[in-house]
Amino acid sequence: MAIMARSQSATAVAPKVFSGCVDVGNYDSKAFFYDDSKHALSSWIPSTILEMGSGHARLKDASSTTRNVSSDPYKAYITVIFRDKTYIVGYGAMIQSNLSTSQFGNQERYYSEEQLLRTLVAIALATRYQNSVVDLVTTAPFKYLTNRLKGLIYKTLQGTHQIIVNGTPYSITLNLKRVYVEGYPAFALISNPDPSNDQVRIMIDGGSNTFDLLTFYGNEPMSSKCRCFDRLGVNNIAEYVEEEVMQYHSRSLQKHEVQDILRAYGSQGTHNPIPCPKFAVGTSTIGSKELYTIVRQGAAILAKDVKEEAAHLWGVNGGLIAGDIGQQTMMGGAVGLSFNELKAYMGRLETLDQPNWGNAKGGAALALAMQQQ
């Protein structure tokens, strides 16, 4: 499949400066930026990528499917040319989940070429500007974040990069300003962009495939009171949904179908609720009532697992986990699925207005503050 770039080169456009953050997670990539007029710009897509090669026949099917649902930006059909390779990125790649790759928890991925690709695509979709200079902050998990890793991330991201997204060429110059501990940027959304108080505060970052229980003293993480858990997160609920539907309906759900169920469940009560998909099984239909019941059951199991780890880390005070710590915040994709269940054990736990955007939006606030200094 040939993908042609538009004739106008990216460098023919005068450069424009943006400041912000890209949060490349295991399953989703989010970008949040401010332009020179402080207008907010954002993008949110699945982190899944698929290099085009031996799967060409199947890619054609994926193309027609995703183009039909492109009114939802999350499901937009995205083709990319980067370093002489062609990719499908996002939901279109997720449909081909047996061929595609998502991000998983290891420190090498934070300075990989795939990480750079996802970062550039997220920036291009957010800014829509062909020649940009980006003052960037990003994040990495507490358990991996060393000076060595920061240096490797800097080496990968820093500099000018050329990429073609959906036929449009982009020249993106990255000025990496800071690599923060994942979870920390969210404090910028509930306090000053650079809080300097000496209080002890908790940040729980519940992601797709990881759960980070973090304790900060002011701005600094307290090493003895931070724990990061792989294979504990939204994916546990996804696997539970898959198993239950298979057991009771003999219906195998695809990765993107489970993602659609969880997105719909998590969007309940928001300004933009997403309809829950329905699935035909013989002469019957699996609808939202049954699917949401299954999700709630999976969320309760996840919350119980997290509760046990949290009690071991922070202890129980006054009948509540971490009852002696005043500021407790939960962010990440797990909020829409398991926050209420976890709050039953941690009565002081609160969340953000947009919990999925904790790292990206908070990081953008920190980047903007640095730019204005």
PDB file of C-alpha atoms in Angstrom, residues 17 47 129 173 189:
ATOM      1  CA  VAL A  17       6.625  26.852  19.377  1.00  0.00           C
ATOM      2  CA  SER A  47      -0.451   3.091  21.541  1.00  0.00           C
ATOM      3  CA  TYR A 129       1.328  22.122  12.604  1.00  0.00           C
ATOM      4  CA  THR A 173      12.092  19.633  16.933  1.00  0.00           C
ATOM      5  CA  LEU A 189      -3.661  20.040  38.511  1.00  0.00           C
TER       6      LEU A 189
END
